Amino acid sequence: MLAIPAHSSLAEKEPTAKEMAAAECATCKPVGKYTVRCSYTTRVTAAESASSPQGSWHVAVLATTADGSTALDARAAGFTAR
């Protein structure tokens, strides 16, 4: 997964599956026959937090199945940083 500030050069050009393959991984667990729930946690310093853009962010997700198939959603979720 990759969090991207909505008003940035990264958001203007959505990431490709190849670029997303180098992004950090989330931890996923099955919650049903066809459903998984994934979570991701990262630590940031106070300085990193203070220098990060405020406002809307998009979360891009590259899902990879057990057989190696992939699906990319460049705007799978969003959040607001304040």
mmCIF file of C-alpha atoms in Angstrom:
data_model
loop_
_atom_site.group_PDB
_atom_site.id
_atom_site.type_symbol
_atom_site.label_atom_id
_atom_site.label_comp_id
_atom_site.label_asym_id
_atom_site.label_seq_id
_atom_site.Cartn_x
_atom_site.Cartn_y
_atom_site.Cartn_z
ATOM 1 C CA MET A 1 0.000 0.000 0.000
ATOM 2 C CA LEU A 2 1.045 3.585 -0.530
ATOM 3 C CA ALA A 3 -0.409 6.765 0.991
ATOM 4 C CA ILE A 4 -0.262 9.707 -1.419
ATOM 5 C CA PRO A 5 -1.143 13.363 -0.698
ATOM 6 C CA ALA A 6 -4.096 14.244 -2.962
ATOM 7 C CA HIS A 7 -2.530 17.537 -4.028
ATOM 8 C CA SER A 8 0.900 16.297 -5.053
ATOM 9 C CA SER A 9 2.748 15.363 -8.217
ATOM 10 C CA LEU A 10 2.468 11.703 -7.161
ATOM 11 C CA ALA A 11 -1.330 11.933 -7.157
ATOM 12 C CA GLU A 12 -1.438 13.498 -10.618
ATOM 13 C CA LYS A 13 0.102 10.362 -12.124
ATOM 14 C CA GLU A 14 -1.409 7.323 -10.447
ATOM 15 C CA PRO A 15 1.119 4.618 -9.533
ATOM 16 C CA THR A 16 1.513 1.559 -11.747
ATOM 17 C CA ALA A 17 1.467 -2.049 -10.553
ATOM 18 C CA LYS A 18 5.218 -2.206 -11.189
ATOM 19 C CA GLU A 19 5.827 0.853 -8.986
ATOM 20 C CA MET A 20 3.493 -0.475 -6.298
ATOM 21 C CA ALA A 21 5.389 -3.779 -6.151
ATOM 22 C CA ALA A 22 8.153 -1.877 -4.318
ATOM 23 C CA ALA A 23 5.747 -0.335 -1.766
ATOM 24 C CA GLU A 24 5.429 -1.528 1.811
ATOM 25 C CA CYS A 25 3.207 -4.519 2.559
ATOM 26 C CA ALA A 26 0.149 -4.648 4.777
ATOM 27 C CA THR A 27 -0.724 -7.577 7.034
ATOM 28 C CA CYS A 28 -3.809 -9.415 5.771
ATOM 29 C CA LYS A 29 -5.992 -12.045 7.435
ATOM 30 C CA PRO A 30 -9.006 -13.917 6.040
ATOM 31 C CA VAL A 31 -12.370 -12.866 7.479
ATOM 32 C CA GLY A 32 -14.553 -14.949 5.186
ATOM 33 C CA LYS A 33 -14.423 -17.298 2.234
ATOM 34 C CA TYR A 34 -13.793 -14.470 -0.251
ATOM 35 C CA THR A 35 -12.742 -11.609 2.014
ATOM 36 C CA VAL A 36 -9.552 -10.513 3.744
ATOM 37 C CA ARG A 37 -8.968 -7.610 6.112
ATOM 38 C CA CYS A 38 -5.648 -5.837 5.813
ATOM 39 C CA SER A 39 -3.969 -3.419 8.169
ATOM 40 C CA TYR A 40 -0.883 -1.308 7.916
ATOM 41 C CA THR A 41 0.937 0.637 10.581
ATOM 42 C CA THR A 42 3.890 2.929 10.232
ATOM 43 C CA ARG A 43 5.769 5.009 12.744
ATOM 44 C CA VAL A 44 6.643 8.619 12.033
ATOM 45 C CA THR A 45 8.618 11.104 14.048
ATOM 46 C CA ALA A 46 7.149 14.399 15.219
ATOM 47 C CA ALA A 47 9.270 16.185 12.605
ATOM 48 C CA GLU A 48 8.003 13.899 9.811
ATOM 49 C CA SER A 49 4.425 14.459 10.921
ATOM 50 C CA ALA A 50 4.878 18.229 11.062
ATOM 51 C CA SER A 51 6.367 18.340 7.563
ATOM 52 C CA SER A 52 3.749 16.063 5.948
ATOM 53 C CA PRO A 53 1.071 17.754 3.832
ATOM 54 C CA GLN A 54 -2.247 18.313 5.577
ATOM 55 C CA GLY A 55 -5.553 17.648 3.856
ATOM 56 C CA SER A 56 -6.778 14.796 1.687
ATOM 57 C CA TRP A 57 -4.679 11.714 0.992
ATOM 58 C CA HIS A 58 -5.356 8.678 -1.226
ATOM 59 C CA VAL A 59 -4.345 5.131 -0.407
ATOM 60 C CA ALA A 60 -3.200 3.037 -3.373
ATOM 61 C CA VAL A 61 -3.349 -0.739 -2.962
ATOM 62 C CA LEU A 62 -1.821 -3.534 -5.002
ATOM 63 C CA ALA A 63 -3.392 -6.882 -4.078
ATOM 64 C CA THR A 64 -1.552 -10.076 -5.009
ATOM 65 C CA THR A 65 -3.250 -13.478 -4.873
ATOM 66 C CA ALA A 66 -1.625 -16.769 -3.932
ATOM 67 C CA ASP A 67 -1.262 -17.633 -7.640
ATOM 68 C CA GLY A 68 0.539 -14.326 -8.360
ATOM 69 C CA SER A 69 -2.338 -12.457 -10.024
ATOM 70 C CA THR A 70 -2.524 -8.773 -9.112
ATOM 71 C CA ALA A 71 -5.142 -6.033 -8.948
ATOM 72 C CA LEU A 72 -4.320 -2.345 -8.478
ATOM 73 C CA ASP A 73 -6.680 0.235 -7.023
ATOM 74 C CA ALA A 74 -4.964 3.629 -7.026
ATOM 75 C CA ARG A 75 -7.678 5.127 -4.812
ATOM 76 C CA ALA A 76 -8.759 2.222 -2.638
ATOM 77 C CA ALA A 77 -9.246 4.448 0.411
ATOM 78 C CA GLY A 78 -8.636 7.934 1.636
ATOM 79 C CA PHE A 79 -8.119 9.925 4.787
ATOM 80 C CA THR A 80 -7.608 13.491 5.922
ATOM 81 C CA ALA A 81 -4.432 14.527 7.716
ATOM 82 C CA ARG A 82 -4.820 17.461 10.112
#
